[in-house]
Amino acid sequence: MSAVSDRLSTFPWDKLTPYKATAAAHPDGIVDLSVGTPVDPVPELIQKALVAAADSPGYPTVWGTPELRDAITGWVERRLGARGVTHRHVLPIVGSKELVAWLPTQLGLGPGDRVAYPRLAYPTYEVGARLARAAYEAYDDPTELDPEGLRLLWLNSPSNPTGKVLFKEELTRIVAWARSHGILLFSDECYLELGWEADPVSVLHPDVNGGSYDGIVSVHSLSKRSNLAGYRAAFLAGDPAVLGPLLEIRKHGGMMTSAPTQAAVIAALGDDDHVRVQRERYASRRELLREALRTHGFRIEHSEASLYLWATRGESCWDTVAHLAQRGILVAPGDFYGPAGAEFVRVALTATDERVAAAVRRL
């Protein structure tokens, strides 16, 4: 076991422990903006669907029920503008993080293969490569990478942590480049429904992929849009030639979404009203926090989408973390997401209205 764990660095959030203790000592309590975990209630219609399916004594299937696949294909076409999506084009997964961490291994990647991801990125892209013993590298523009040995290319739009959006023209160029070199492209689009100053587009849109899903897969999660982080509910959509073998591997591994969760996902994907309500909550919190940070001397970069503000005071991110912790506010240091984030912090919008108001007062 140590041989596997030794491939990984220290879990980033463990480094925040002393700063969390400082923030928690504030007389009015901590305002934890360090992790993008939902705090608002699970919508009632989703809870009811979960409860109605609670009597599920048998094993669920990895591919999900036909009703679940119908819900996913319908949402992909309605919301993303995809065309001709069948059950073979979709695959439920047990939350998106497990997919990111284990995808290189499930694809059979190893020594001699390369995985690439954005310069500022979710740490689990690198973790996945490390677990598979594959090489990994970060990029500013993926089309400038050496394609030799590059087996898996990760996109992330809207970005975690920066909120940056890749627009249609850029996505089209990258998809064409990856295809021309036979590179498998996975697009992490978990924040796609949270665009503020931009309208994010999926790689599944025909204007991007030319009406073909060859060599591309998108990753979607219900954690943020439906407050279902605790349900571990996500799915893939794209190339059947990729998803078919993944389905077989995941059958052998027993990587199945629980039957009640599948029922909840069907309800969530069939309703857009709760997504609108949650967006409005986040939009209000975003505006309050953004203005308070600016007034306090921060500069906000990108942040046109997703659940974060990418902020800097032009100093070490850890100095900023300490500065805010003294005010009872905990944020994530930018270097968790790569050396390029050394002078930034990521401020999550995922706190209650009361806690956001407390942060605003302190700033």
XYZ file of C-alpha atoms in Angstrom:
363
model
C 0.000 0.000 0.000
C 2.807 2.392 0.769
C 4.116 1.924 -2.763
C 0.861 3.398 -4.072
C 0.461 6.162 -1.497
C 4.084 7.181 -1.982
C 3.211 8.198 -5.562
C 1.024 10.969 -4.148
C 1.848 14.244 -2.466
C 0.368 15.348 0.863
C -3.386 15.864 0.596
C -3.497 19.633 -0.053
C -6.266 20.571 2.346
C -4.386 19.016 5.281
C -1.982 21.976 4.998
C -4.844 24.335 5.857
C -5.401 22.834 9.327
C -3.580 25.523 11.380
C -5.210 28.331 9.395
C -8.599 26.738 9.920
C -7.946 26.707 13.662
C -7.086 30.412 13.550
C -10.234 31.246 11.592
C -12.385 29.107 13.902
C -11.176 31.136 16.895
C -12.880 34.293 15.570
C -15.512 35.508 18.088
C -18.220 35.309 15.426
C -17.069 31.913 14.134
C -15.396 30.739 10.956
C -16.538 31.574 7.433
C -15.236 28.616 5.457
C -14.809 29.554 1.795
C -12.008 27.056 1.165
C -13.969 24.136 -0.320
C -16.687 24.241 -2.962
C -19.108 22.034 -1.060
C -22.831 22.885 -1.312
C -24.546 24.108 1.859
C -28.088 24.697 0.608
C -30.852 22.081 0.894
C -31.285 19.290 -1.613
C -34.385 20.282 -3.625
C -37.521 18.623 -2.291
C -38.471 16.873 -5.519
C -35.056 15.153 -5.539
C -35.363 14.100 -1.901
C -38.800 12.639 -2.615
C -37.457 10.650 -5.567
C -34.657 9.277 -3.387
C -37.061 8.247 -0.623
C -39.501 6.662 -3.085
C -36.685 4.426 -4.338
C -35.360 3.589 -0.863
C -36.737 0.047 -0.980
C -34.068 -1.182 -3.408
C -32.758 -4.488 -2.042
C -31.163 -5.683 -5.286
C -27.903 -4.664 -6.886
C -28.110 -1.682 -9.258
C -26.422 -1.867 -12.653
C -23.304 0.080 -13.545
C -24.934 1.399 -16.728
C -27.989 2.512 -14.782
C -31.643 1.989 -15.529
C -33.003 2.763 -19.002
C -34.904 5.637 -17.368
C -31.655 7.086 -16.049
C -30.022 6.850 -19.457
C -33.082 8.491 -20.994
C -32.773 11.341 -18.485
C -29.083 11.832 -19.269
C -29.467 11.725 -23.045
C -32.451 14.080 -22.859
C -30.560 16.584 -20.709
C -27.444 16.435 -22.903
C -29.503 17.254 -25.976
C -31.728 19.866 -24.308
C -29.090 21.677 -22.274
C -25.874 21.188 -24.255
C -27.265 21.246 -27.776
C -25.863 17.793 -28.558
C -27.484 15.787 -31.345
C -28.065 12.076 -31.915
C -27.176 11.033 -28.365
C -28.127 7.423 -27.586
C -27.700 5.219 -24.515
C -24.346 4.096 -25.932
C -23.147 7.701 -25.655
C -23.655 7.976 -21.857
C -22.316 6.349 -18.691
C -23.264 7.112 -15.058
C -20.338 7.429 -12.639
C -19.984 7.554 -8.854
C -19.255 11.253 -8.612
C -16.787 12.906 -10.965
C -13.728 12.855 -8.679
C -13.389 9.068 -8.733
C -13.507 9.188 -12.523
C -10.790 11.824 -12.718
C -8.563 9.930 -10.288
C -8.938 6.497 -11.875
C -9.461 7.280 -15.560
C -5.799 6.903 -16.634
C -5.662 3.514 -14.894
C -8.941 2.381 -16.465
C -7.683 3.506 -19.878
C -4.619 1.297 -19.414
C -2.150 4.176 -19.303
C 1.211 3.685 -17.627
C 4.940 4.399 -17.934
C 5.732 5.985 -21.282
C 2.284 7.552 -21.617
C 1.550 11.215 -20.956
C -1.439 13.024 -19.436
C -1.874 16.790 -19.827
C -4.073 19.257 -17.970
C -4.322 23.068 -17.592
C -1.542 25.054 -15.914
C -3.964 25.962 -13.123
C -6.055 22.905 -12.388
C -7.876 20.642 -9.981
C -5.104 18.560 -8.314
C -6.825 15.237 -9.073
C -5.830 15.351 -12.760
C -2.228 14.922 -11.645
C -3.235 12.358 -9.015
C -4.824 10.209 -11.722
C -1.639 10.202 -13.760
C 0.474 9.405 -10.702
C -1.740 6.467 -9.736
C -1.281 5.011 -13.235
C 2.490 5.725 -13.199
C 2.006 7.844 -16.322
C 3.902 11.061 -16.988
C 2.007 14.329 -16.605
C 2.422 17.941 -17.588
C 0.560 21.227 -17.417
C -0.146 23.481 -20.379
C -1.188 27.014 -21.252
C -2.317 26.091 -24.764
C -2.719 22.345 -25.344
C -2.066 22.665 -29.071
C 1.523 23.655 -28.232
C 2.147 20.306 -26.507
C 4.319 17.643 -28.112
C 1.705 15.091 -29.239
C 4.153 12.181 -29.078
C 3.017 9.822 -26.313
C 0.218 12.150 -25.228
C -2.639 9.741 -24.550
C -5.067 11.812 -22.478
C -5.798 15.534 -22.713
C -7.918 17.150 -19.999
C -9.871 20.339 -20.628
C -11.701 22.134 -17.825
C -14.184 24.818 -18.779
C -15.411 26.584 -16.716
C -12.174 26.220 -14.816
C -11.627 25.202 -11.242
C -10.028 27.287 -9.745
C -10.036 30.340 -12.016
C -13.551 30.347 -13.475
C -12.059 30.868 -16.946
C -14.224 29.765 -19.883
C -12.992 28.282 -23.171
C -15.162 29.749 -25.886
C -16.560 27.939 -28.911
C -13.788 28.909 -31.333
C -11.054 27.824 -28.951
C -12.772 24.535 -28.143
C -13.232 23.835 -31.851
C -9.528 24.425 -32.522
C -8.437 22.180 -29.629
C -10.807 19.349 -30.564
C -9.557 19.422 -34.154
C -5.918 19.375 -33.000
C -6.475 16.459 -30.606
C -8.244 14.442 -33.287
C -5.519 15.124 -35.838
C -3.003 13.524 -33.452
C -5.214 10.686 -32.182
C -5.283 12.095 -28.638
C -8.245 11.233 -26.407
C -9.855 14.405 -25.076
C -11.848 14.502 -21.835
C -13.603 17.784 -21.034
C -14.477 18.405 -17.383
C -17.623 20.535 -17.618
C -18.931 20.191 -14.056
C -19.483 23.953 -13.692
C -21.053 24.470 -17.101
C -24.422 25.626 -15.718
C -22.769 28.320 -13.605
C -21.766 30.943 -16.134
C -22.004 34.565 -14.931
C -20.247 36.804 -17.441
C -19.908 34.085 -20.081
C -22.071 31.335 -21.547
C -20.007 28.132 -21.376
C -20.235 25.710 -24.304
C -19.745 21.928 -24.229
C -17.430 19.953 -26.483
C -20.578 17.962 -27.311
C -22.049 20.916 -29.202
C -22.046 20.233 -32.969
C -20.476 23.639 -33.670
C -17.460 22.421 -31.695
C -17.204 18.775 -32.762
C -18.665 18.950 -36.276
C -21.442 16.552 -35.376
C -19.094 13.718 -34.378
C -18.233 12.445 -30.899
C -15.122 10.595 -32.053
C -12.322 10.926 -29.522
C -14.172 13.234 -27.108
C -15.959 12.693 -23.791
C -17.496 15.287 -21.472
C -17.766 14.930 -17.688
C -20.792 16.292 -15.829
C -21.758 16.356 -12.169
C -24.930 17.085 -10.216
C -22.976 18.098 -7.100
C -23.034 21.834 -7.751
C -26.090 22.436 -9.976
C -28.429 20.356 -7.754
C -26.646 20.348 -4.352
C -26.025 16.616 -4.668
C -22.379 16.372 -3.594
C -23.466 13.969 -0.859
C -25.211 11.700 -3.370
C -22.109 11.110 -5.557
C -23.948 11.538 -8.830
C -22.279 12.286 -12.154
C -22.058 10.980 -15.702
C -20.013 10.864 -18.891
C -21.240 11.610 -22.400
C -19.415 11.200 -25.688
C -17.612 8.626 -27.800
C -19.198 5.136 -27.477
C -15.882 3.577 -28.484
C -14.430 4.978 -25.253
C -17.448 4.558 -22.981
C -18.130 0.935 -23.994
C -14.805 -0.427 -22.676
C -15.052 1.824 -19.600
C -18.467 0.330 -18.879
C -17.048 -3.196 -19.031
C -14.150 -2.304 -16.727
C -16.471 -0.619 -14.265
C -18.794 -3.647 -14.275
C -15.892 -5.814 -13.168
C -14.995 -3.238 -10.505
C -18.545 -2.887 -9.196
C -18.462 0.895 -9.717
C -22.219 1.398 -9.571
C -24.407 4.303 -8.531
C -26.944 3.293 -5.885
C -30.507 2.701 -7.089
C -32.002 5.513 -4.941
C -29.356 7.901 -6.270
C -30.217 6.915 -9.830
C -33.857 7.791 -9.145
C -32.778 11.123 -7.658
C -30.688 11.932 -10.745
C -33.677 11.270 -13.011
C -35.698 13.800 -11.007
C -32.843 16.336 -10.957
C -32.143 16.228 -14.682
C -35.837 16.536 -15.492
C -36.279 19.814 -13.594
C -34.690 23.149 -14.474
C -36.471 25.312 -11.877
C -34.324 24.241 -8.929
C -31.182 24.978 -10.967
C -32.426 28.511 -11.627
C -33.149 29.050 -7.925
C -29.697 27.819 -6.906
C -28.017 29.966 -9.565
C -29.752 33.020 -8.126
C -28.423 32.201 -4.661
C -24.882 31.889 -5.942
C -25.161 35.020 -8.090
C -26.146 37.079 -5.043
C -23.313 35.684 -2.912
C -20.853 36.187 -5.738
C -21.710 39.862 -6.141
C -21.423 40.542 -2.398
C -18.099 38.745 -1.998
C -16.586 40.160 -5.166
C -17.319 43.748 -4.168
C -16.086 43.178 -0.604
C -12.826 41.650 -1.820
C -12.231 44.487 -4.269
C -12.863 47.066 -1.567
C -10.409 45.211 0.665
C -7.665 45.570 -1.944
C -7.986 42.383 -3.976
C -7.893 42.060 -7.743
C -10.244 39.484 -9.245
C -9.059 37.669 -12.388
C -11.230 35.576 -14.740
C -14.037 34.245 -12.481
C -16.569 34.702 -15.286
C -18.083 31.312 -14.377
C -17.986 28.493 -11.771
C -18.337 28.750 -7.979
C -15.143 30.626 -7.168
C -13.484 34.016 -7.198
C -9.807 33.918 -8.222
C -8.318 36.747 -6.178
C -4.901 38.261 -5.476
C -3.258 41.002 -3.412
C 0.072 40.547 -5.210
C 1.659 38.589 -2.363
C 2.301 34.965 -1.414
C -0.967 33.059 -1.356
C -0.118 31.773 2.111
C 0.300 35.326 3.402
C -3.159 36.051 2.050
C -4.553 32.878 3.641
C -3.079 33.952 6.989
C -4.390 37.505 6.592
C -7.932 36.294 5.986
C -7.741 33.605 8.676
C -7.083 36.362 11.234
C -10.471 37.725 10.177
C -12.119 34.341 10.572
C -12.270 33.653 6.819
C -10.731 30.490 5.391
C -9.846 30.334 1.667
C -7.802 27.970 -0.492
C -4.230 28.956 -1.439
C -3.692 29.213 -5.168
C -0.641 26.953 -5.203
C -2.925 24.001 -4.463
C -3.742 24.272 -8.181
C -0.206 24.663 -9.497
C 2.828 26.969 -9.110
C 1.137 29.570 -11.345
C -1.328 30.206 -8.513
C 1.349 31.198 -5.995
C -0.026 34.744 -5.542
C -3.743 33.909 -5.705
C -6.411 32.485 -3.454
C -9.598 30.689 -4.440
C -12.681 32.014 -2.669
C -15.704 29.717 -2.821
C -19.272 30.983 -3.060
C -20.509 27.958 -1.143
C -21.455 29.397 2.229
C -24.836 30.346 3.603
C -26.186 33.859 3.124
C -25.557 34.510 6.823
C -21.910 33.424 6.627
C -21.314 35.365 3.407
C -22.743 38.455 5.091
C -20.356 37.893 8.008
C -17.383 37.690 5.619
C -18.469 40.884 3.901
C -18.661 42.730 7.232
C -15.184 41.570 8.229
C -13.672 42.561 4.899
